[in-house]
Coordinates of C-alpha atoms and ligand atoms in Angstrom, one line a residue:
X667 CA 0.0 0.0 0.0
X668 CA 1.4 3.3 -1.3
X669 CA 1.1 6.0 1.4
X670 CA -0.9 9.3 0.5
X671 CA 0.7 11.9 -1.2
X672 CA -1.3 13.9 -4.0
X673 CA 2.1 13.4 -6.1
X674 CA 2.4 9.5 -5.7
X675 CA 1.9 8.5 -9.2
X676 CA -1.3 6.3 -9.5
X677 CA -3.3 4.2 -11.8
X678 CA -6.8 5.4 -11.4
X679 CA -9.5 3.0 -11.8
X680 CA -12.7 4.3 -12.7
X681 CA -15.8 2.4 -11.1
X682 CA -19.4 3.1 -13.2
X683 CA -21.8 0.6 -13.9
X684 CA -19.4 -2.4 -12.3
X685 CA -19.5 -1.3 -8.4
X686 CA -17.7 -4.0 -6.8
X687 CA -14.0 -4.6 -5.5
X688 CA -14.1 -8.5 -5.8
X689 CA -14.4 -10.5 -9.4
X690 CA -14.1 -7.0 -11.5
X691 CA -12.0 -7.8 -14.2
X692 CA -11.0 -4.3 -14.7
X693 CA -10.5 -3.1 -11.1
X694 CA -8.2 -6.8 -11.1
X695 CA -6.2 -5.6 -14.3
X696 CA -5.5 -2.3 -12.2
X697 CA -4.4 -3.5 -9.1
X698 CA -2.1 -6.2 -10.5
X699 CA 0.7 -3.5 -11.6
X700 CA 3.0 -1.7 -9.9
X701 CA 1.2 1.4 -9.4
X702 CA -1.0 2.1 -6.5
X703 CA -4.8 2.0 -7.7
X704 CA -6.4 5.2 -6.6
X705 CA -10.7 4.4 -6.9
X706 CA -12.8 7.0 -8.6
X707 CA -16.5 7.1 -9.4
X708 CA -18.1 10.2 -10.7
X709 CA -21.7 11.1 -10.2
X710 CA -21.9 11.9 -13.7
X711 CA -24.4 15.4 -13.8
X712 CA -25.4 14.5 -17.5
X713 CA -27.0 11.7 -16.5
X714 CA -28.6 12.8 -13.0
X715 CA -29.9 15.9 -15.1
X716 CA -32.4 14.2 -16.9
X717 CA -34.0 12.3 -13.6
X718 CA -37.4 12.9 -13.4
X719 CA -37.8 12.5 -10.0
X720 CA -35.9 13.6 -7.1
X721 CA -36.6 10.6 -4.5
X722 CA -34.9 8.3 -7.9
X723 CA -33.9 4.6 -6.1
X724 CA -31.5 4.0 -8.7
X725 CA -29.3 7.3 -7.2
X726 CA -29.4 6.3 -3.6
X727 CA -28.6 3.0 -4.3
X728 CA -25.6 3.7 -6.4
X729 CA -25.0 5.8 -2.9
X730 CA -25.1 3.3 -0.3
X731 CA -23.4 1.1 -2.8
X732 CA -20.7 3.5 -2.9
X733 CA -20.7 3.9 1.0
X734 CA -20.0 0.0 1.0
X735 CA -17.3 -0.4 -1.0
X736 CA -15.8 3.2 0.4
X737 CA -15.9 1.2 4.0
X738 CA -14.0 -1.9 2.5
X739 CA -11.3 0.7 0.8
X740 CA -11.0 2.4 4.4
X741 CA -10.4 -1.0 6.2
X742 CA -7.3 -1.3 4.5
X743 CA -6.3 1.8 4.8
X744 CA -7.5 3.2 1.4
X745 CA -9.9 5.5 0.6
X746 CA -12.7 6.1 -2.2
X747 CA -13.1 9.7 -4.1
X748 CA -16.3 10.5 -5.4
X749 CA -16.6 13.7 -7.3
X750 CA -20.0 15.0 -9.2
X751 CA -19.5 17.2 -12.5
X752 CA -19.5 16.6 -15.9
X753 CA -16.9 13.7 -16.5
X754 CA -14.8 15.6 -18.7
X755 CA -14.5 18.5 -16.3
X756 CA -13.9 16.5 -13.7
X757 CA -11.5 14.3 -15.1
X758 CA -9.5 17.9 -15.5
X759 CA -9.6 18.1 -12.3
X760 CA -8.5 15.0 -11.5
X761 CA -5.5 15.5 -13.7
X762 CA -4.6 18.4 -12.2
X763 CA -4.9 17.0 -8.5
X764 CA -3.3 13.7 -8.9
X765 CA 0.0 12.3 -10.6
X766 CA -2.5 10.1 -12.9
X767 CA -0.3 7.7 -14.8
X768 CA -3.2 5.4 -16.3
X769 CA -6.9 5.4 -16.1
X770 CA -8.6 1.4 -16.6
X771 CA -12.0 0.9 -16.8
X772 CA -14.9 -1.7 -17.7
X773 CA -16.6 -1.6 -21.1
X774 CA -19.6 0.2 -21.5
X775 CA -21.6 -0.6 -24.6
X776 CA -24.5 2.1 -24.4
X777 CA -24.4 5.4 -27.0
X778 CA -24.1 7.7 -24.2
X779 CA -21.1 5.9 -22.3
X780 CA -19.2 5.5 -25.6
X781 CA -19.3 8.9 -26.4
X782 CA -18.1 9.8 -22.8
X783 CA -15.3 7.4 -22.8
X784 CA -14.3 8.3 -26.3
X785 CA -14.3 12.0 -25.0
X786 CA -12.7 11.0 -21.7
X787 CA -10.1 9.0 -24.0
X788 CA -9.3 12.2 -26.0
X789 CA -8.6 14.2 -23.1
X790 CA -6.1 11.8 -21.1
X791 CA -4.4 11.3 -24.9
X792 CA -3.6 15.1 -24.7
X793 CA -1.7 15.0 -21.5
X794 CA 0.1 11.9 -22.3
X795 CA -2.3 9.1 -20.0
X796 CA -3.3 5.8 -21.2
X797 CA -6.7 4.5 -20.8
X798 CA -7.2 0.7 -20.8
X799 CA -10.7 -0.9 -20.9
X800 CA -11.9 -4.5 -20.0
X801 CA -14.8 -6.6 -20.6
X802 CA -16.6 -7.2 -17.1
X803 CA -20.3 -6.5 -17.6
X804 CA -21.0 -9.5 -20.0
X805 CA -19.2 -13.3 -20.8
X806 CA -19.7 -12.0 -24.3
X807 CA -19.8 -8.8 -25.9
X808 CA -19.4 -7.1 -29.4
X809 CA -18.7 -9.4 -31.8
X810 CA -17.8 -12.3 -29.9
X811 CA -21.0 -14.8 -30.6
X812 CA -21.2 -13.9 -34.0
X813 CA -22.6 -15.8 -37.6
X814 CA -19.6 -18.1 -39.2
X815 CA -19.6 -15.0 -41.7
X816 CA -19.0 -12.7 -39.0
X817 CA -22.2 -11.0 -38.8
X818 CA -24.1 -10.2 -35.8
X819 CA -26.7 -12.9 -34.8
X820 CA -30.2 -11.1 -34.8
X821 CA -32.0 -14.2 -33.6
X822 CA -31.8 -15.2 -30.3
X823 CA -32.1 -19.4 -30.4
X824 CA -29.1 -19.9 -32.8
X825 CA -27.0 -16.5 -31.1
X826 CA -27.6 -18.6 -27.5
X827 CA -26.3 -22.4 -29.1
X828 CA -23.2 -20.2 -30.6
X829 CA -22.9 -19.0 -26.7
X830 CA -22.9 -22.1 -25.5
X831 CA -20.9 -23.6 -28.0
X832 CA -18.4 -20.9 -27.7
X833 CA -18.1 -20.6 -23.5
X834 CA -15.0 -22.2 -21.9
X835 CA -13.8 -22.2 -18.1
X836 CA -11.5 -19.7 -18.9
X837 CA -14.3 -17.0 -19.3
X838 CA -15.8 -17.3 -15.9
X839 CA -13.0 -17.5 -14.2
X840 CA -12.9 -15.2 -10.9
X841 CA -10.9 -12.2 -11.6
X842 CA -8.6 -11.4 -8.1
X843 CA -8.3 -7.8 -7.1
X844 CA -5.4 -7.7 -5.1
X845 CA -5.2 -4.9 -2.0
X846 CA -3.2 -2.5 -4.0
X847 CA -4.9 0.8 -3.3
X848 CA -3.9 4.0 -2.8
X849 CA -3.4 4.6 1.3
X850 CA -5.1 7.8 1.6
X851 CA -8.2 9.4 3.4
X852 CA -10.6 11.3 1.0
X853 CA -11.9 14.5 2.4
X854 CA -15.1 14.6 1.5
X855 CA -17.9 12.1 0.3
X856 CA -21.3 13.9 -1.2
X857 CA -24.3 13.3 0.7
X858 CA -27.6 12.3 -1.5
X859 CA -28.8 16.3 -0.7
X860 CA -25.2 17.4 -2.3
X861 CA -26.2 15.7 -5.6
X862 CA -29.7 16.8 -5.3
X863 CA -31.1 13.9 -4.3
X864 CA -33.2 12.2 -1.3
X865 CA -33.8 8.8 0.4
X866 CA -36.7 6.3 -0.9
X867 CA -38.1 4.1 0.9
X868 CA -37.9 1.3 -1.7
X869 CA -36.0 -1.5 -0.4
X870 CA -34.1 -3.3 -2.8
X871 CA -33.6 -7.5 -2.4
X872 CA -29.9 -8.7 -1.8
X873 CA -27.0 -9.7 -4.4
X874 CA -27.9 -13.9 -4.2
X875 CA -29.6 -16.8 -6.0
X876 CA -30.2 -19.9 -4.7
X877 CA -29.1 -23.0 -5.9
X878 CA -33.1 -23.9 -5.4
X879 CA -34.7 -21.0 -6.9
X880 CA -32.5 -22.0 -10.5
X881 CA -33.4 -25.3 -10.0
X882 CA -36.9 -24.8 -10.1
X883 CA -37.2 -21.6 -12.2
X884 CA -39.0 -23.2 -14.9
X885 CA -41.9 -24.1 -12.6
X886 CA -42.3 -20.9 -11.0
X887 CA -41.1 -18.2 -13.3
X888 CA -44.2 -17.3 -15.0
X889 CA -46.1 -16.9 -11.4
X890 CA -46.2 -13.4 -10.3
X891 CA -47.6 -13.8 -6.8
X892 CA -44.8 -15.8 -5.7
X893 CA -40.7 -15.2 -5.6
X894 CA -39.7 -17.6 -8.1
X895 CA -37.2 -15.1 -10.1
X896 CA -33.9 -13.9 -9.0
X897 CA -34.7 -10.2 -8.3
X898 CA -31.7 -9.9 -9.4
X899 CA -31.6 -7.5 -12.4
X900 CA -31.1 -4.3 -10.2
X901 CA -27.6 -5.9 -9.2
X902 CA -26.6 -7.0 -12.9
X903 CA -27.5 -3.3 -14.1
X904 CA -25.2 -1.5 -11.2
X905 CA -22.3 -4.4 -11.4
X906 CA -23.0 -5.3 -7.7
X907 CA -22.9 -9.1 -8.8
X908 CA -20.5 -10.4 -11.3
X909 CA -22.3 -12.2 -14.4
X910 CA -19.3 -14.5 -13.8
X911 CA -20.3 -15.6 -10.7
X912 CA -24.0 -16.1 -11.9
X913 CA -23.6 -17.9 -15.0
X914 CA -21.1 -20.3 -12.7
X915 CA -24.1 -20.9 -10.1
X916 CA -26.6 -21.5 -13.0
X917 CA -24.6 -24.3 -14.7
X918 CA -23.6 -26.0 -11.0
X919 CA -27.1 -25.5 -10.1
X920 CA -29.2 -26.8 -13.5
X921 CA -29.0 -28.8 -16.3
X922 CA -31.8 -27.6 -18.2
X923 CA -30.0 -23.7 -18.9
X924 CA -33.3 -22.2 -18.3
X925 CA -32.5 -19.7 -16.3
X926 CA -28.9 -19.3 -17.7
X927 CA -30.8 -18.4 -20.9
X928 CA -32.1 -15.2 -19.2
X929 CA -28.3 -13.9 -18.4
X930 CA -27.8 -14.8 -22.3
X931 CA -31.1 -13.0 -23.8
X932 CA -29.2 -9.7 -21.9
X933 CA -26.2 -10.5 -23.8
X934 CA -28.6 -11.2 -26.9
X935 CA -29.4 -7.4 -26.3
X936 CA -26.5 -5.8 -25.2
X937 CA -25.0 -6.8 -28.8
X938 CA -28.2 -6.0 -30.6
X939 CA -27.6 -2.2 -28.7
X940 CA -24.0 -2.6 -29.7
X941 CA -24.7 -3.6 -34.0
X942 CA -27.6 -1.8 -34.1
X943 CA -27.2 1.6 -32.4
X944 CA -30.5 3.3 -34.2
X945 CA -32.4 0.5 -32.0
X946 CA -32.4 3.5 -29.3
X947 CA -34.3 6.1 -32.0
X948 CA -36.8 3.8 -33.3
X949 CA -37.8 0.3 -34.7
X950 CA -34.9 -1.9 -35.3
X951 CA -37.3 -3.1 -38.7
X952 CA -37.7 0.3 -40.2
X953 CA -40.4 -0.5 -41.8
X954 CA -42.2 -0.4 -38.5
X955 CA -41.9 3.9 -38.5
X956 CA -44.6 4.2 -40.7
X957 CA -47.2 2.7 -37.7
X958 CA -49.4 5.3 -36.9
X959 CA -49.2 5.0 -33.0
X960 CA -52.0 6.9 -30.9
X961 CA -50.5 9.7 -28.7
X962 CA -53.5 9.5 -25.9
X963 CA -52.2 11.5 -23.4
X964 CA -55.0 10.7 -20.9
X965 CA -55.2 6.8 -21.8
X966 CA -51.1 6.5 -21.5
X967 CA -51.5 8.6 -17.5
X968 CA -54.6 6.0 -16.8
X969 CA -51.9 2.8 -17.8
X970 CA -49.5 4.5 -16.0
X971 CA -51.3 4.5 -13.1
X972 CA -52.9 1.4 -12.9
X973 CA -56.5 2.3 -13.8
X974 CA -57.5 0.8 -17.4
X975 CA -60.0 -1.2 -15.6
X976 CA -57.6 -4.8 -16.7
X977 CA -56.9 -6.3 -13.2
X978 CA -53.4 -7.5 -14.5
X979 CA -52.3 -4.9 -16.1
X980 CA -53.3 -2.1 -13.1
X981 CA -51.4 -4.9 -10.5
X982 CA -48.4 -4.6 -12.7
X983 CA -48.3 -0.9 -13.1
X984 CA -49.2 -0.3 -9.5
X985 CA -46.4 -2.9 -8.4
X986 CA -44.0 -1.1 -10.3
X987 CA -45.2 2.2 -9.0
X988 CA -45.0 1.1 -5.7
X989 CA -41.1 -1.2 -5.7
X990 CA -39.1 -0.4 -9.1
X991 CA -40.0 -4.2 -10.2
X992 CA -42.5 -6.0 -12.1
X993 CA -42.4 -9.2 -12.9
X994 CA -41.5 -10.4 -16.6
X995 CA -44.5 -11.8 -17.2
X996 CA -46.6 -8.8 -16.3
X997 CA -44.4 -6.6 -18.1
X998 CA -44.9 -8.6 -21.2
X999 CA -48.6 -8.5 -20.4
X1000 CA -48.4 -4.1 -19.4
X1001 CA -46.2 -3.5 -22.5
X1002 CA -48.6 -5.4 -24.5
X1003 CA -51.5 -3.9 -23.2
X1004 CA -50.3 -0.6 -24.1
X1005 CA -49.2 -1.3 -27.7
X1006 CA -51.8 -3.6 -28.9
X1007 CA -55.2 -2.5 -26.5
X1008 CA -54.4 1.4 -26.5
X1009 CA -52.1 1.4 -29.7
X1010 CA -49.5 3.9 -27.4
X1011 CA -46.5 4.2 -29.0
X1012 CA -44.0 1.5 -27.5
X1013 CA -41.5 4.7 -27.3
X1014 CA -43.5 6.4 -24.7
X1015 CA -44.1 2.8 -22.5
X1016 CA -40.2 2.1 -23.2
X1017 CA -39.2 6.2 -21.4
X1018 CA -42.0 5.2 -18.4
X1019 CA -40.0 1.8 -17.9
X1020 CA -37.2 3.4 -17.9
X1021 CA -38.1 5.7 -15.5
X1022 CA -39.4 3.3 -12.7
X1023 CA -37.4 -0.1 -13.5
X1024 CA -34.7 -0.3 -10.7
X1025 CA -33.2 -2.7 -13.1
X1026 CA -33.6 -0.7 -15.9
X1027 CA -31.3 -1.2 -18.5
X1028 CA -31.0 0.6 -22.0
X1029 CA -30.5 -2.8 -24.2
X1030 CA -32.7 -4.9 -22.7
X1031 CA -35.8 -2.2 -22.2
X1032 CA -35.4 -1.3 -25.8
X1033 CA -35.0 -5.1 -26.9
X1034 CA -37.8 -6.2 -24.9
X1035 CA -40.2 -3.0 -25.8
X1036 CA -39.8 -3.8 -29.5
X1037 CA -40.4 -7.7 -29.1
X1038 CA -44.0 -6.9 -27.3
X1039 CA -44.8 -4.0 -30.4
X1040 CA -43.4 -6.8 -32.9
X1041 CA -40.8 -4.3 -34.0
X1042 CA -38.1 -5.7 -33.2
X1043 CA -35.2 -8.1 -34.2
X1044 CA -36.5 -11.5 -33.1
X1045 CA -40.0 -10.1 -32.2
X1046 CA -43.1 -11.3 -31.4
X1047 CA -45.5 -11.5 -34.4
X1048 CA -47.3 -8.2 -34.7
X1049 CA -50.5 -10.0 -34.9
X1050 CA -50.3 -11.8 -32.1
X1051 CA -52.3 -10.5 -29.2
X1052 CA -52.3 -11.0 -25.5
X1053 CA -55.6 -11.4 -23.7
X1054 CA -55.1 -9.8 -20.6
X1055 CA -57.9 -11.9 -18.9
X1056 CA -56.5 -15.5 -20.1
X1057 CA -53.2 -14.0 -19.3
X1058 CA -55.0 -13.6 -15.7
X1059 CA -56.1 -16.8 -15.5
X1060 CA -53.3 -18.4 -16.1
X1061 CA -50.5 -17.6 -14.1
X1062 CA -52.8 -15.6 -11.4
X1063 CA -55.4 -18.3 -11.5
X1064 CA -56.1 -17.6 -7.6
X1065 CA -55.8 -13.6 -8.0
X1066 CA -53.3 -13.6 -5.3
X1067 CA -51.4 -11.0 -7.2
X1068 CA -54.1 -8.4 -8.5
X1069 CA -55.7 -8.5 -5.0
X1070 CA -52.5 -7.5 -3.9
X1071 CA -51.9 -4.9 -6.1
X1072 CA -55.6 -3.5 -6.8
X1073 CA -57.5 -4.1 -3.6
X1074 CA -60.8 -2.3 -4.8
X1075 CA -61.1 -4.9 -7.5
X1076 CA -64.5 -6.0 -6.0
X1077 CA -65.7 -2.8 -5.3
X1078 CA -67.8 -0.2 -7.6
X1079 CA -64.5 2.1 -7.2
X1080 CA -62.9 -0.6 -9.5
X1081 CA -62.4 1.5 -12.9
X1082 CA -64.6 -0.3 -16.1
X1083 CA -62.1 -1.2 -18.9
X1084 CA -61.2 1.6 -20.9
X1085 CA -61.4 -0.5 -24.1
X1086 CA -62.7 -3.7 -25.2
X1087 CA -60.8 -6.6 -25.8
X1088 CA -61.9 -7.0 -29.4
X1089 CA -62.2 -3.8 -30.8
X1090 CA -59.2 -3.0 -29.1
X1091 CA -57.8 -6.0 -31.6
X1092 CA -59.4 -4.6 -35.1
X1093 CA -58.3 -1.3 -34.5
X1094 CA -54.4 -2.7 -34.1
X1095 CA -54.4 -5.1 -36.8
X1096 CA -55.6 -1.7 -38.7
X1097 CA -52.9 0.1 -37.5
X1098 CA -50.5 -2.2 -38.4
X1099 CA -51.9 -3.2 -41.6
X1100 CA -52.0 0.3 -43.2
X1101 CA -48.5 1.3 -41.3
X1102 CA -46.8 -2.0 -43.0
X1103 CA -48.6 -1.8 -46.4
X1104 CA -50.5 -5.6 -45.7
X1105 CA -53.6 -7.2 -45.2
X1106 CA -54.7 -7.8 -41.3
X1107 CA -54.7 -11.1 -40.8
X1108 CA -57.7 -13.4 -39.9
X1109 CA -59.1 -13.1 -36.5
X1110 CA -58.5 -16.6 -35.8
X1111 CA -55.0 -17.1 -36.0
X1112 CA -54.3 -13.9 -33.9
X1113 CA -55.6 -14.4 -30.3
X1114 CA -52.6 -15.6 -28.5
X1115 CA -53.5 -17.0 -24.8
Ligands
LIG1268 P1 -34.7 -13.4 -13.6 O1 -35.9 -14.0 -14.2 O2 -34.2 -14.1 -12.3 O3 -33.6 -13.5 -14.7 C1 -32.2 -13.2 -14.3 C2 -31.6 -12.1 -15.1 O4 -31.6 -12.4 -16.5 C3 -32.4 -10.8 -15.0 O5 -32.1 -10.1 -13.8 C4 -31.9 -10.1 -16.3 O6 -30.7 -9.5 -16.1 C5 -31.8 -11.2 -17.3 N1 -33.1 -11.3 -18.0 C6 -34.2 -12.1 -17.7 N2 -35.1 -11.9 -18.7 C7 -34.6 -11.1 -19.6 C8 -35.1 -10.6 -20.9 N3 -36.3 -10.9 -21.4 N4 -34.3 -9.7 -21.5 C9 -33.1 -9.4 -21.1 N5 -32.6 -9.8 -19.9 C10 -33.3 -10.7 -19.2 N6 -34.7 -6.5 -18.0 C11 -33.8 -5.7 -17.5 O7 -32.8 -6.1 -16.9 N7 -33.9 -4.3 -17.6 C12 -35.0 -3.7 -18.3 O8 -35.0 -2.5 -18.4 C13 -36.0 -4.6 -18.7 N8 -37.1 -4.0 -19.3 C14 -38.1 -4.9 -19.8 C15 -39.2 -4.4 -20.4 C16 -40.2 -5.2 -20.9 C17 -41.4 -4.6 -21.7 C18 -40.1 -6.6 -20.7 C19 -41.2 -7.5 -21.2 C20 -39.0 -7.1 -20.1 C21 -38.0 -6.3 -19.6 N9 -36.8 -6.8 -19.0 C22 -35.8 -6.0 -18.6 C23 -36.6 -8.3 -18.9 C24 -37.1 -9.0 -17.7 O9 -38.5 -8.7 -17.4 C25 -36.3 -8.7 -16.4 O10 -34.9 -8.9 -16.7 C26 -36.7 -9.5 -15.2 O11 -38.1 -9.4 -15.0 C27 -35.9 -9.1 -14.0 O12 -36.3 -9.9 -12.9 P2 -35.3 -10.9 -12.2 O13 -34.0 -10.1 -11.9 O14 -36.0 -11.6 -11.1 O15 -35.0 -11.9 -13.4

């Protein structure tokens, strides 16, 4: 351990969406040299900016996150500097203030975080400092699992068998961060008020799977009342689990890959984001744009809010009012619900996710917004349309989870449904039909249960 000294040249290694000191491939990279490793996360104000609301779970948990690791660093006599600004401005700083003889940090694969690095690259360049980046946040990224002619799979069965066929020990192997900080005491550490932030009282489930719940995901997966999915996308999004670690405990814990094949569909996405950038502006199948979405402001606020009068759909909404989850299944169902019952455009469903998901992630929001609206890359057939009631039926059958959610559902206060099932069906297939130039299908071959 180096001793503090604002001169003592250091490696810096810069934590963002991978906040964890054990099995971080980059965080390992930096603390195997000779260089003490001086620990840096940046509350980045272009991103904080555009929060809508000030009580946001995703910023105090990234806080307390922070307060975690910065107690590990202090009990071996390091430290953790945390600075809010503008990254490039406060990589200036950072420049200025510290003998900074490399910066390492994970891969990020979203638009915004390239164009950050890539400015955040440019400006170290200038003053001589090397930046070095690692792949931590998937097993597989870019092109990695691509087609034997190189091209990006866009298919998700035959990109998951190329995984699989392509995974070796070697790429889950633990990554060892070695106790080669900085020793030093930071001065200060911004409070959630500094960043303009306050506490929620959203509690948010632990880093851990059980061998059990893997084991028997395929049985209780699609069942919303119960806990029979990991909870653990939240962690996955912020880094505080290492995929690593997870995709080890699926295959010890299952032969069947069921629930390793969730881990892989975020892959699936991540690359789709990475290909196909213009995913993030509209349909991956551009000829998708010409859909004529409705923009019902006062439909979209009664979704939002749990009142279309669809038990289901105002449990799921309301649960993910109420926690920063919903459960897959009811966001299929939701997402649905908007597109094909209210014909919303999936765009405005995709920024409200966004919003509320505590596990929200760019790629897989996107990916999975444009498989409900049939847009996407391996969607779901645009005429194929959930029935919200059959939907109900069959993985609520008891209505353990709406009564949870919508506790007037017996009552006259109970909203009537704000459109009917089959109308609500012509008028999509219409939609569709005229957007994409074809005939709307039978009737009969487009109810899916
Ligand atoms: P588990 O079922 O235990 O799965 C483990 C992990 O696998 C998840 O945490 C997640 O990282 C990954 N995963 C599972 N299903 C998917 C999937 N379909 N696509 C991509 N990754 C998956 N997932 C997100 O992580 N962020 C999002 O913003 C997001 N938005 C969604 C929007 C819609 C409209 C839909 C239908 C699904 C969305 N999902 C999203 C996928 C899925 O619903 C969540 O990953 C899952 O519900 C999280 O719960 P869990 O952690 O208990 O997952």
């Amino acid at each position: 351990m180096a001793s503090r000294s604002a001169r003592t040249p250091v490696r810096v290694f810069w934590f963002r969406r991978d906040l964890r000191l054990h099995d971080n491939r980059g965080l390992a990279f930096a603390t195997s040299g000779d260089l003490p490793v001086l620990p840096l996360f940046i509350f980045d104000t272009g991103i904080l900016s555009k929060l809508e609301d000030r009580d946001d779970a995703r910023v105090g948990f990234i806080h307390s996150t922070l307060l975690e690791m910065r107690e590990a660093l202090k009990a071996s006599g390091s430290d953790l500097l945390v600075l809010h600004g503008k990254p490039v401005e406060v990589w200036k700083k950072v420049l200025k203030d510290y003998d900074v003889q490399e910066v390492v940090i994970n891969h990020d694969y979203e638009p915004y975080a390239r164009d950050r690095d890539r400015a955040v690259y440019d400006l170290l360049s200038k003053s001589g400092v090397a930046m070095k980046s690692s792949k931590d946040h998937v097993v597989f990224e870019k092109a990695e699992v691509s087609k034997d002619d190189g091209k990006p799979y866009t298919v998700f069965t035959p990109y998951f068998r190329k995984w699989l066929a392509t995974l070796t020990s070697d790429d889950l192997k633990p990554s060892k961060v070695v106790s080669n900080f900085l020793e030093w005491t930071a001065p200060t550490f911004p409070s959630l008020s500094d960043l303009g932030f306050e506490a929620n009282a959203i509690s948010i489930p632990g880093a851990s799977v059980t061998p059990k719940l893997i084991k028997n995901y395929e049985e209780t997966r699609n069942l919303p009342a119960i806990t029979g999915t990991s909870r653990l996308g939240v962690h996955l999004r912020f880094g505080t689990v290492s995929i690593r670690e997870l995709v080890r405990k699926a295959k010890a814990a299952a032969k069947d890959d069921i629930w390793l094949k969730e881990l892989v569909w975020r892959e699936f996405f991540t690359q789709i984001l990475w290909h196909f950038p213009h995913v993030v502006k509209g349909p991956f199948r551009p000829e998708y744009a010409s859909v004529a979405w409705r923009h019902d402001e006062k439909e979209f606020m009664a979704w939002t809010e749990g009142r279309t009068g669809y038990p289901i759909v105002d449990a799921g909404m309301r649960e993910l009012n109420a926690t920063g989850f919903m459960h897959n299944r009811v966001r299929m169902i939701t997402a649905s619900f908007l597109v094909k019952h209210l014909a919303i455009d999936w765009k405005w469903g995709e920024a409200y996710f966004a919003r509320r998901l505590l596990d929200f992630e760019l790629a897989s929001n996107n990916g999975n917004w444009q498989w409900v609206a049939g847009t996407g890359c391996d969607a779901a057939p645009y005429f194929r349309v959930f029935n919200p009631q059959l939907q109900q039926k069959k993985f609520d059958a008891e209505g353990e989870y709406v009564k949870r959610w919508v506790p007037e559902i017996e009552t006259p206060h109970y909203p009537k449904p704000i459109v009917d099932h089959v109308v609500a069906r012509t008028r999509i297939m219409k939609l569709y039909s005229t957007g994409l130039g074809r005939k709307a299908p039978a009737p009969s071959k487009s109810v899916r249960s």
